[in-house]
Coordinates of C-alpha atoms in Angstrom, one line a residue:
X1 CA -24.5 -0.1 63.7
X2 CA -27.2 -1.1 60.9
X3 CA -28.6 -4.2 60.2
X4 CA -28.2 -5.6 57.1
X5 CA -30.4 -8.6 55.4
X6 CA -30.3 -10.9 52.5
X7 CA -33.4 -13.1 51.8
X8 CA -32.8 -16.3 50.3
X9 CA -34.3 -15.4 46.9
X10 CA -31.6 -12.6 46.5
X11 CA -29.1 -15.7 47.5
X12 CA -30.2 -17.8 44.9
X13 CA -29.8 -14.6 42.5
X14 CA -26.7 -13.7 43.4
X15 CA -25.4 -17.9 43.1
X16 CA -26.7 -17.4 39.8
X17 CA -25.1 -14.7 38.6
X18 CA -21.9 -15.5 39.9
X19 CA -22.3 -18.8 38.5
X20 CA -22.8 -17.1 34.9
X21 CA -20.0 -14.9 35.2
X22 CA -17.5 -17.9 36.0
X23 CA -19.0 -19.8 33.3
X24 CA -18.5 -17.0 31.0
X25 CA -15.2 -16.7 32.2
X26 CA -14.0 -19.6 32.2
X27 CA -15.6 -20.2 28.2
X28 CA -13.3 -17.1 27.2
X29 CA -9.8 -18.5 29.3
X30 CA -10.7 -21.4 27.0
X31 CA -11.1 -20.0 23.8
X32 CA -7.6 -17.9 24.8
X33 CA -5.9 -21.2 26.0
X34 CA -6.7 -22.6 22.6
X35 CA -5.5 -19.7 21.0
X36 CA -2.6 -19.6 22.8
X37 CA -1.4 -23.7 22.4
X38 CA -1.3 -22.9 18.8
X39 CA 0.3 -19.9 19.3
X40 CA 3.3 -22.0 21.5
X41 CA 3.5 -24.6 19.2
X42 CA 4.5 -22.4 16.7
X43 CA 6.8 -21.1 18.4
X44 CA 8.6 -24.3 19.8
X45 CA 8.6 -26.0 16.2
X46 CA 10.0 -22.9 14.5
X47 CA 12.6 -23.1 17.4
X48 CA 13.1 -26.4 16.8
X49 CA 13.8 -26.5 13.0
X50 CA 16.3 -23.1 14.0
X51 CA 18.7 -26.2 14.7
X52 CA 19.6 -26.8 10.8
X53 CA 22.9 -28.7 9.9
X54 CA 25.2 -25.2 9.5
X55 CA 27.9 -26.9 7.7
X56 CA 25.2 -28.2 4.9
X57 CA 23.8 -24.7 5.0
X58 CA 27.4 -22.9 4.4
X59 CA 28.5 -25.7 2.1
X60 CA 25.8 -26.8 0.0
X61 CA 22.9 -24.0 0.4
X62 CA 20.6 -26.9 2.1
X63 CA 18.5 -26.7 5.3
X64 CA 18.0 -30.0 7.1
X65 CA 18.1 -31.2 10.8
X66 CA 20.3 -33.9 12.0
X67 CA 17.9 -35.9 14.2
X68 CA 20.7 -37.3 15.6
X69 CA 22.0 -34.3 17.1
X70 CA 25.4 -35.6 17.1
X71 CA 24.6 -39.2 17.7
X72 CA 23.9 -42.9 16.5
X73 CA 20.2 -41.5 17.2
X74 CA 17.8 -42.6 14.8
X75 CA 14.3 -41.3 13.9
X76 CA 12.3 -38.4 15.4
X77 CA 12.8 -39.0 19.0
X78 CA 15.1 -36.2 20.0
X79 CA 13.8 -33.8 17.7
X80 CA 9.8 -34.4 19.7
X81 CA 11.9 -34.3 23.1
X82 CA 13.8 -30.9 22.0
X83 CA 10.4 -29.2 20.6
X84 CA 8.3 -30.6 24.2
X85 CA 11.1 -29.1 26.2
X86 CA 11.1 -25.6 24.1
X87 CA 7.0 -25.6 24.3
X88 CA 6.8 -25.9 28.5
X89 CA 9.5 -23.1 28.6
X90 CA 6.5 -21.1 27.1
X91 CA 3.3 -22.6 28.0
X92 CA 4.0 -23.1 31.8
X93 CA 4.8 -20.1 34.0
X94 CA 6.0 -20.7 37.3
X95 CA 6.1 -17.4 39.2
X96 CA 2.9 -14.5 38.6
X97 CA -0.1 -14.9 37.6
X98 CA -0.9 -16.8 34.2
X99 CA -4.5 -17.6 33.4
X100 CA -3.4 -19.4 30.0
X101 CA -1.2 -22.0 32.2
X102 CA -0.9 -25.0 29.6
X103 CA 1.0 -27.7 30.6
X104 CA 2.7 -29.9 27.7
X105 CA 1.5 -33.5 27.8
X106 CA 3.4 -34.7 24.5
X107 CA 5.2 -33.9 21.1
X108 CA 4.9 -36.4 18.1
X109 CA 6.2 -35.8 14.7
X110 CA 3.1 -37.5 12.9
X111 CA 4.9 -37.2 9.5
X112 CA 8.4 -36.4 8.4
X113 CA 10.3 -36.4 5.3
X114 CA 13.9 -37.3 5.3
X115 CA 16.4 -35.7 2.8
X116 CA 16.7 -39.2 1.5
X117 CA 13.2 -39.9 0.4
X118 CA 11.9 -40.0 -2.9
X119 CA 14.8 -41.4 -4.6
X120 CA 16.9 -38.1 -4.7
X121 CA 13.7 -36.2 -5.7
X122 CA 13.3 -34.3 -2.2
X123 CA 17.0 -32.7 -2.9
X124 CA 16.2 -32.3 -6.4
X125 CA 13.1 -29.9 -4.8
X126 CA 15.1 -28.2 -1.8
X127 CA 18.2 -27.5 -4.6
X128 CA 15.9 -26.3 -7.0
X129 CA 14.4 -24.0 -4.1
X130 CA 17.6 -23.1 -3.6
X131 CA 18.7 -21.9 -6.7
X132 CA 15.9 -19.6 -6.4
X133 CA 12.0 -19.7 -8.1
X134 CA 11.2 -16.9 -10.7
X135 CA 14.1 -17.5 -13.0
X136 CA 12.2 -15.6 -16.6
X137 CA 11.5 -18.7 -19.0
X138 CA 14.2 -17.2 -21.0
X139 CA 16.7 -18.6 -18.9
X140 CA 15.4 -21.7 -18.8
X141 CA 15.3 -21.6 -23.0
X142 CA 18.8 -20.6 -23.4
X143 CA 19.5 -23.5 -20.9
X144 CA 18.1 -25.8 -23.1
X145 CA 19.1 -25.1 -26.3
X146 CA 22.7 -25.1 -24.8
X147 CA 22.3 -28.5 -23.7
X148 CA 20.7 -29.5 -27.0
X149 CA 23.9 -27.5 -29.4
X150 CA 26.2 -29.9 -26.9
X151 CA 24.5 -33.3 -27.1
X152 CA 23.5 -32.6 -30.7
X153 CA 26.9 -32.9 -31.4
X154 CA 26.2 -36.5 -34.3
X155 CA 29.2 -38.5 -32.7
X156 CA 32.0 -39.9 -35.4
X157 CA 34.1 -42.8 -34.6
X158 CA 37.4 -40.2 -35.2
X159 CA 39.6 -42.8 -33.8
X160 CA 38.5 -45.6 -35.0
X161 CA 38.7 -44.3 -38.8
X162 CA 42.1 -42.4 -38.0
X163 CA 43.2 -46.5 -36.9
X164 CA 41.4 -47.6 -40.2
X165 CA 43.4 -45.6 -42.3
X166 CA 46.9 -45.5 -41.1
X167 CA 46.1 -49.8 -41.2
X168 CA 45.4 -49.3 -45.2
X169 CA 48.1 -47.5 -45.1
X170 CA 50.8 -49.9 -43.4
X171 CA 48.9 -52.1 -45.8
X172 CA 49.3 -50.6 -49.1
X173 CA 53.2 -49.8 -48.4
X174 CA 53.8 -53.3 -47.3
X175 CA 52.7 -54.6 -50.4
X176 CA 54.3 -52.0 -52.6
X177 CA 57.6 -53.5 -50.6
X178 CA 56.7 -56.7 -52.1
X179 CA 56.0 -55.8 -55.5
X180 CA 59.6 -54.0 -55.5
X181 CA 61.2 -57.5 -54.1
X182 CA 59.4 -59.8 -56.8
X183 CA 60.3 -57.2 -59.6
X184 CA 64.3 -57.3 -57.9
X185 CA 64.2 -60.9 -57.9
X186 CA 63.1 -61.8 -60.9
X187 CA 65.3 -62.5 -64.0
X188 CA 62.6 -60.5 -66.6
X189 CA 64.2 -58.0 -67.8
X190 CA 61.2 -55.8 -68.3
X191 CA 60.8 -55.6 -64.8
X192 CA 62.6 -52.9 -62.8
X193 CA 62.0 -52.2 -59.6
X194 CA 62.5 -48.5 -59.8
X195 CA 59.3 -48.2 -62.4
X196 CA 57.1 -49.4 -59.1
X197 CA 56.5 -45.9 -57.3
X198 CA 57.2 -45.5 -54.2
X199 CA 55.3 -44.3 -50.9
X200 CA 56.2 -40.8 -50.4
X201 CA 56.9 -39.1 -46.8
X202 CA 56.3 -35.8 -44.9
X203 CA 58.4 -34.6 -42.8
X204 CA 55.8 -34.9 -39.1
X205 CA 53.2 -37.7 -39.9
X206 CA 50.0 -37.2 -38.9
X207 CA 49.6 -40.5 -38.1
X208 CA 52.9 -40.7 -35.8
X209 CA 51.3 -38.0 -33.8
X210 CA 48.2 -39.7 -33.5
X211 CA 49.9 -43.0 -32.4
X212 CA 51.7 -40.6 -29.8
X213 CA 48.9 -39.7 -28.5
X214 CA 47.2 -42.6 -28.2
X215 CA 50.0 -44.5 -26.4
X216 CA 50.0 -41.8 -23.6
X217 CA 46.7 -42.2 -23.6
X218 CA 46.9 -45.9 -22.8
X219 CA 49.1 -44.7 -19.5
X220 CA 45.4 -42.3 -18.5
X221 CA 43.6 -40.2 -20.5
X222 CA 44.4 -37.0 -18.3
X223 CA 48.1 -37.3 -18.8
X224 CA 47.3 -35.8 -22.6
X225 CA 45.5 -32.8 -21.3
X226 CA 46.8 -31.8 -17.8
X227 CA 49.6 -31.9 -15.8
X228 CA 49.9 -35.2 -12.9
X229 CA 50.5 -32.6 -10.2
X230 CA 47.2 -30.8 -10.7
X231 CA 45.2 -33.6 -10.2
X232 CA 43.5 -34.6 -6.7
X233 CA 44.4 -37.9 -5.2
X234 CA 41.0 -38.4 -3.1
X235 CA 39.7 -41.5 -3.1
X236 CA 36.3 -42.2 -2.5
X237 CA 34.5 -45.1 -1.0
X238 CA 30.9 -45.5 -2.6
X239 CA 30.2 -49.2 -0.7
X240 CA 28.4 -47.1 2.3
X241 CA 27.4 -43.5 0.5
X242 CA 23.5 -43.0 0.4
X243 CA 23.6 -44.4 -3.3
X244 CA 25.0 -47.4 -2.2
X245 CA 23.0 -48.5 1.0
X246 CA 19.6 -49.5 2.2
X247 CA 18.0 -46.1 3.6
X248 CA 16.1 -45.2 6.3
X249 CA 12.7 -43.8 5.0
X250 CA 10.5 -40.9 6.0
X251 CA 6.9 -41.1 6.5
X252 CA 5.8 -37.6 4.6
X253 CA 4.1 -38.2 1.1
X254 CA 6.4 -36.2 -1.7
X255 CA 5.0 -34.3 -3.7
X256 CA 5.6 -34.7 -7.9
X257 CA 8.7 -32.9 -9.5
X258 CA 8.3 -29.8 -11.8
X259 CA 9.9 -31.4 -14.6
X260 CA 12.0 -29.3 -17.2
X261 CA 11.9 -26.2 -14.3
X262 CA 12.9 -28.1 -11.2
X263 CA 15.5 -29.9 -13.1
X264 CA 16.9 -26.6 -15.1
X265 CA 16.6 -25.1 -11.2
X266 CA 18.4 -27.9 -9.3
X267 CA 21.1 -27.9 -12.3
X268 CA 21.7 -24.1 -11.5
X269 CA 22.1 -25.4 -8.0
X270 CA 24.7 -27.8 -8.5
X271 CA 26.9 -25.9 -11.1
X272 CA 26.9 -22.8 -8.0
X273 CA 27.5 -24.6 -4.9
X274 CA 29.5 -27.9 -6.1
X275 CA 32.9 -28.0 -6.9
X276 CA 34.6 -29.4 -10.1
X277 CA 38.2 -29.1 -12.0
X278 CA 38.2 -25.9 -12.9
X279 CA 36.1 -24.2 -9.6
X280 CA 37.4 -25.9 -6.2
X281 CA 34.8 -24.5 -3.4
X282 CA 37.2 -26.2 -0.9
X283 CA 34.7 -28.4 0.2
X284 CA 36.1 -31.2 2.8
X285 CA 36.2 -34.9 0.9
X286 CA 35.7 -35.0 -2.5
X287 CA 37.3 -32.3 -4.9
X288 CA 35.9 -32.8 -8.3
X289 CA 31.9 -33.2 -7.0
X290 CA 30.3 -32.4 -10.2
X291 CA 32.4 -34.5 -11.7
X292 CA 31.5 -37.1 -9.5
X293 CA 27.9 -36.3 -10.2
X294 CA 27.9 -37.1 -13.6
X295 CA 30.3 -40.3 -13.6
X296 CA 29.8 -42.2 -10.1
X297 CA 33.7 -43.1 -10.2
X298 CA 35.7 -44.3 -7.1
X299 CA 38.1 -41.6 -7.0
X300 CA 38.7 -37.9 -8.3
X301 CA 40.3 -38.9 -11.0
X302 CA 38.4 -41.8 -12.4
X303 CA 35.9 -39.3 -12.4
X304 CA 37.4 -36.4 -14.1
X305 CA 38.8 -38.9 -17.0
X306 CA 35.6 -39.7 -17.9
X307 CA 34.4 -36.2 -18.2
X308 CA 37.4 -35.4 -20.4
X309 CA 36.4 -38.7 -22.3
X310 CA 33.2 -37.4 -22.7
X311 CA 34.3 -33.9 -24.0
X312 CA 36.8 -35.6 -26.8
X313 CA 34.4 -37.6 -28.0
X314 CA 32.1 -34.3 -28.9
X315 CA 35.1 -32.1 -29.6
X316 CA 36.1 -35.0 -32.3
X317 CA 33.2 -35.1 -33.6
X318 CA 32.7 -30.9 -34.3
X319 CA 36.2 -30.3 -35.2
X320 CA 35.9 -33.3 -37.7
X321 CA 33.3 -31.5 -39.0
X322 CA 35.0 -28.4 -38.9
X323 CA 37.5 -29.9 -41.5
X324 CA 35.7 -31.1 -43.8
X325 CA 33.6 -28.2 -43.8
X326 CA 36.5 -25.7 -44.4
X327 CA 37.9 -26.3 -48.2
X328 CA 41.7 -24.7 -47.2
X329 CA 41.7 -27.2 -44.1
X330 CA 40.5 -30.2 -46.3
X331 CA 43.0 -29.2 -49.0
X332 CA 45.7 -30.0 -46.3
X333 CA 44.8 -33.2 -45.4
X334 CA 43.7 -33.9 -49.6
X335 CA 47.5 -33.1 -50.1
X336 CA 49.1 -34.7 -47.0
X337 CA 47.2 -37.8 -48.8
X338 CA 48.6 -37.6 -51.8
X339 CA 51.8 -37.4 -50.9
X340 CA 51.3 -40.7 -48.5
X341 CA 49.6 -42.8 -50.8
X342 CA 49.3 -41.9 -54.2
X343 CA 52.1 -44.7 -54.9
X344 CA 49.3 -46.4 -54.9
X345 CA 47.3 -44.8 -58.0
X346 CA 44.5 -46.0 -55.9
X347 CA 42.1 -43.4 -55.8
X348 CA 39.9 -45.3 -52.6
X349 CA 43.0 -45.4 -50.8
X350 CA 44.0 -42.4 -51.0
X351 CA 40.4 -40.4 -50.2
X352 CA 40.7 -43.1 -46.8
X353 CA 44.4 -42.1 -46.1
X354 CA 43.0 -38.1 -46.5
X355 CA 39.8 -39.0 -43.9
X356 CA 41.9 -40.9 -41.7
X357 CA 43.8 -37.3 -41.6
X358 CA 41.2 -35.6 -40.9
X359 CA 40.7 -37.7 -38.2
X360 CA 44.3 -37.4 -36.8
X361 CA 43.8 -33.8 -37.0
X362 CA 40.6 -33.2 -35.8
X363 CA 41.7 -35.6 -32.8
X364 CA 45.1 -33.8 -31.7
X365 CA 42.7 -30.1 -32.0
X366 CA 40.3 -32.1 -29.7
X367 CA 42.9 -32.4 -27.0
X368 CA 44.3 -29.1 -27.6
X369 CA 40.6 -27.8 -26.9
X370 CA 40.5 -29.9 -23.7
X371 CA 43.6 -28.7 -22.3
X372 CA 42.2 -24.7 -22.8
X373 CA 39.1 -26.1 -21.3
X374 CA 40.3 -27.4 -18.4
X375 CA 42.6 -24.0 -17.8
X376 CA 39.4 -22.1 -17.8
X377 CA 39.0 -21.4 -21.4
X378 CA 36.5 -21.2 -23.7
X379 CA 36.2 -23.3 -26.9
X380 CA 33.4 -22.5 -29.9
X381 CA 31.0 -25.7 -30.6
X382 CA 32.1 -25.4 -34.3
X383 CA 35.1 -23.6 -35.2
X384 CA 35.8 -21.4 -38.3
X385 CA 39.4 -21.0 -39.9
X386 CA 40.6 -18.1 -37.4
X387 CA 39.3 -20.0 -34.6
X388 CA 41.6 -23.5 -35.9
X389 CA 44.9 -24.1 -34.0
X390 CA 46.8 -27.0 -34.6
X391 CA 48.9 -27.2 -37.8
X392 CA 48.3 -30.8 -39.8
X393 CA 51.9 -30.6 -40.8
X394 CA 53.5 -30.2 -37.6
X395 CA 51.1 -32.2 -35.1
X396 CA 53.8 -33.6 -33.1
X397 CA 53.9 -30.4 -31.3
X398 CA 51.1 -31.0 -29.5
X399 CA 52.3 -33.8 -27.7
X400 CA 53.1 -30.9 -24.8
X401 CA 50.4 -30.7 -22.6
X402 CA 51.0 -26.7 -22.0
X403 CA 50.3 -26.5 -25.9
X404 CA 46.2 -25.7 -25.6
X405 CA 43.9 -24.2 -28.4
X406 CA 43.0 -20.5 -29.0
X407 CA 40.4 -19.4 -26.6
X408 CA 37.4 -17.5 -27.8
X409 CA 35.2 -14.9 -26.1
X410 CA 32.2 -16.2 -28.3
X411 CA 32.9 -19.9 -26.9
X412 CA 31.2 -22.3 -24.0
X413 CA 33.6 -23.0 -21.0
X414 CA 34.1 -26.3 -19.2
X415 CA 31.1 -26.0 -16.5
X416 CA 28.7 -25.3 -19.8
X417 CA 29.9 -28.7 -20.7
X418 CA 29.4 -30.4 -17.0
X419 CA 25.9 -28.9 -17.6
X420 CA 25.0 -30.4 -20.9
X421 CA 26.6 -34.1 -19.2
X422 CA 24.9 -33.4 -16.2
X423 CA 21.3 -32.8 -18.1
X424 CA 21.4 -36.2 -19.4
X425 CA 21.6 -38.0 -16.2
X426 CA 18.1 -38.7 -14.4
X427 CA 17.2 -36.2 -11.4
X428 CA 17.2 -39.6 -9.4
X429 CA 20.8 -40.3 -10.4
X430 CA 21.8 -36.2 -9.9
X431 CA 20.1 -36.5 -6.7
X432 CA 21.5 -39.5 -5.0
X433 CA 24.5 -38.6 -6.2
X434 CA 24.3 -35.1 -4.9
X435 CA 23.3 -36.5 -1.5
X436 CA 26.3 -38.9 -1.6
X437 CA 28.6 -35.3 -1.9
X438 CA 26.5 -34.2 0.9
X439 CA 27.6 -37.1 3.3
X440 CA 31.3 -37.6 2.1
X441 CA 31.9 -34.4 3.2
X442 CA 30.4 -34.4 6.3
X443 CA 32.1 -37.6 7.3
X444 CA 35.3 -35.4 6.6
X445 CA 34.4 -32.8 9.5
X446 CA 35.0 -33.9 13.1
X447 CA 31.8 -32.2 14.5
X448 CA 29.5 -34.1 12.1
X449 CA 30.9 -37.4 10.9
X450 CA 28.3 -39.6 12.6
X451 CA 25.7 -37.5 10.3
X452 CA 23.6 -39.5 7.8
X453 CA 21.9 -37.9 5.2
X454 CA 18.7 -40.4 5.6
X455 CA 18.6 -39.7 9.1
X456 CA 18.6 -35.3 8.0
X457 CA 14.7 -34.3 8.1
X458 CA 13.4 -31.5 5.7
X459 CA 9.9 -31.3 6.7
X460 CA 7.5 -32.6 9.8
X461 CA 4.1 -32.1 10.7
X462 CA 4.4 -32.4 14.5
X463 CA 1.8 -32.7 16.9
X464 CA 1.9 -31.3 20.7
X465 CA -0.8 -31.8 23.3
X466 CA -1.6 -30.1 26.2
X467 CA -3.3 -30.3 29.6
X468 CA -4.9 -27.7 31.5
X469 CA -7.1 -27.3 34.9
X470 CA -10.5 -25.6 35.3
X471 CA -10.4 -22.3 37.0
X472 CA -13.3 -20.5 37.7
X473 CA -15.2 -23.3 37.5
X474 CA -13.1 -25.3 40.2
X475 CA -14.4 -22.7 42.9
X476 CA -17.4 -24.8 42.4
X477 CA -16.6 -27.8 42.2
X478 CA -14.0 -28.9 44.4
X479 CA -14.0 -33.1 43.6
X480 CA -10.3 -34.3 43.4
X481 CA -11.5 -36.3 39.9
X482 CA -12.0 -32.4 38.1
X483 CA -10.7 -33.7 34.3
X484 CA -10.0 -29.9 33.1
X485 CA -8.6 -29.7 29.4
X486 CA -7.5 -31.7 27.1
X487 CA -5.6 -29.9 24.2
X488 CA -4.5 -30.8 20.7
X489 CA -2.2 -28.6 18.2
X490 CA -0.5 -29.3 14.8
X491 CA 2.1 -27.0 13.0
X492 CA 3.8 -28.4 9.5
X493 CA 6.7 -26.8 8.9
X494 CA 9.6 -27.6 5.6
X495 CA 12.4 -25.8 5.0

């Protein structure tokens, strides 16, 4: 057998060389152990925020993560155990070989934003988001000069001079009733009461079937316009909705709305995936959300009222308008005036007695035009003469609440309305309120009534660390102490 040898300079070569290659080794498992903690914290804080809220999703087109989980749990805690636990599945390999091995040392949610945050401006952002970016500036034009035709609508107190009148009225008769009892009574015989004329009549006052009106009004305004058995019953208590409460906060800066865009955008939003009168999404809770949105009431119907209140106060005000803008309309009411009052020969009475028409009129068309709304209709901001429906003469007829206005193809529906209402309220109010919806509902569902909507998080930038022994280095150095790796990763992530 031959002898080999190996001098102690080749030795030392060989030590050398080895120790280079292990050194270069174990400087590119490092580089690919770095590479590959980002590449598992990814991957566990994607699989964490996979564990959205499905029933906001479904519902409401909005993508949070109770950090609850089901429980009185408050803050991040869960959430950094769930996305530790989803990491090690990855990082640490326990059978075959693995020369990445990363064990996971920690998870901490550095920052997090809560659905809550900002006042209502985080679900202004995520509804806006929602309702989809790239809408053409068009769109957002049209939206606005529909909101501006709506609420450009110059207000006139329709009631209040329809009351004025019918009081000159009652006033000027009384006294004519007077002047005929003096002229009776007294012995001159140049004075007859038959020379006194006298206040003439039709055959359906106006002003009765204003003062019919009115006094079902007094019983609730929606007995005029709709039916008490299409109307939901749900009461709502606002004491402990999100509006309402001191809130948990967040610890994620929010960024600055988009102004006119986000709120034209969230708008959108609301009018697709919240229900109202005349669209029930059969949400759980509330029924008349957009509603709700814009008033803040303490039940369905307290809320829907003043909607309806808000519509007859513009639809006065056009079809007011409309009148005196139409001479064969105003003709009407010139007549109906003259016949009423012109015992007096008071020519200022009797142009007040024909305006206080105008506003009986113009306020029975109004709740005809709410009725068609609210059964889907549509109703034009100002009306011509083919478009009128009521008849001044027989406005008693209206009194039936299946008696609506004409509908036109060329008119604005009830939701264009709930947006014009809804474009006047702050994106803080719209928000909060929206968020209220949100949590009523919830708390309506037996899987997720514990769930808070300031304890639902949006966005996080998390934080995992890892630990990791030498390898090819440990072959030399075999000391118990050997501190190996210490590893540090970030991934923000926002629905």
């Amino acid at each position: 057998m031959a002898k080999g040898s190996l001098t102690v300079f080749l030795s030392l070569i060989l030590v050398s060389v080895m120790t280079l290659l292990f050194t270069m080794s174990e400087c590119i498992r490092f580089v690919s152990i770095d590479s590959m903690a980002q590449e598992y914290t990814d991957m566990a804080v994607e699989s964490a925020f996979s564990e959205y809220n499905p029933y906001l999703w479904t519902n409401y087109k909005i993508l949070a993560i109770d950090l609850g989980y089901g429980t009185d749990n408050l803050g991040p805690g869960i959430l950094e155990t769930k996305t530790a636990d989803y990491c090690q599945v990855n990082s640490n390999i326990d059978q075959g070989n693995n020369y990445a091995r990363l064990m996971v040392n920690g998870c901490e949610a550095s920052s997090y934003g809560l659905l809550t945050d900002g006042n209502g401006q985080v679900v202004v952002a995520l509804g806006a988001k929602a309702a989809g970016y790239g809408i053409p500036s068009q769109l957002i034009d049209a939206y606005q000069a529909n909101v501006d035709e709506i609420n450009g609508i110059e207000k006139v107190p329709v009631e209040g001079n329809a009351k004025s009148s019918k009081n000159q009225l009652d006033g000027a008769r009384a006294a004519n009733a007077e002047a005929k009892r003096r002229a009776a009574e007294d012995d001159d015989p140049d004075t007859d009461p038959d020379d006194i004329p006298s206040p003439g009549s039709v055959e359906d006052d106006p002003f009765d079937a204003f003062n019919t009106i009115r006094e079902a009004f007094s019983k609730g305004v929606l007995v005029t316009v709709i039916s008490e058995d299409s109307m939901s019953d749900y009461e709502i208590n606002t004491d402990q909705l999100p509006s309402h409460r001191s809130l948990n906060t967040g610890s994620m800066e929010i960024t600055e709305s988009n102004g006119l865009v986000d709120k034209a955008l969230f708008i959108d939003y609301l009018l697709t995936n919240y229900s109202c009168y005349t669209n029930n999404l059969k949400h759980d809770g509330m029924q008349y959300e957009l509603e709700y949105l814009i008033a803040g009431n303490k039940s369905d119907v307290q809320n829907l009222a003043s909607v309806v209140e808000q519509i007859l106060l513009i639809r006065e005000a056009a079809n007011y308008m409309t009148i005196l803008r139409t001479p064969s309309l105003e003709n009407q009411a010139d007549a109906i005036a003259h016949i009423l009052a012109g015992f007096t020969l008071n020519e200022g009475i009797i142009q007040a007695v024909k305006y206080g028409i105008i506003a009986a009129w113009a306020y029975a068309e109004s709740t005809m035009d709410v009725r068609t709304l609210l059964s889907g209709g549509k109703i034009p901001i100002m009306k011509n003469l083919d478009q009128w429906s009521s008849d001044v003469y027989h406005l008693s007829t209206i009194a039936d609440v299946n008696t609506k206005a004409k509908e036109s193809d060329t008119g604005i529906g009830y939701k264009e309305y709930l947006m014009a209402f809804l474009a006047i309220r702050s994106e803080s109010t719209l928000g909060m309120r929206a968020l209220d919806v949100m949590e009523n509902a919830l708390g309506h569902t037996e899987d997720y009534k514990s769930v808070k909507m300031d304890n639902m998080l949006y966005a996080a930038d998390m934080t995992l660390s890892f630990t990791s022994e030498e390898m090819f280095l440990s072959m030399f150095n075999q000391a118990e102490n050997t501190k190996g790796y210490f590893i540090s990763k970030k991934k923000y992530l926002s629905y």
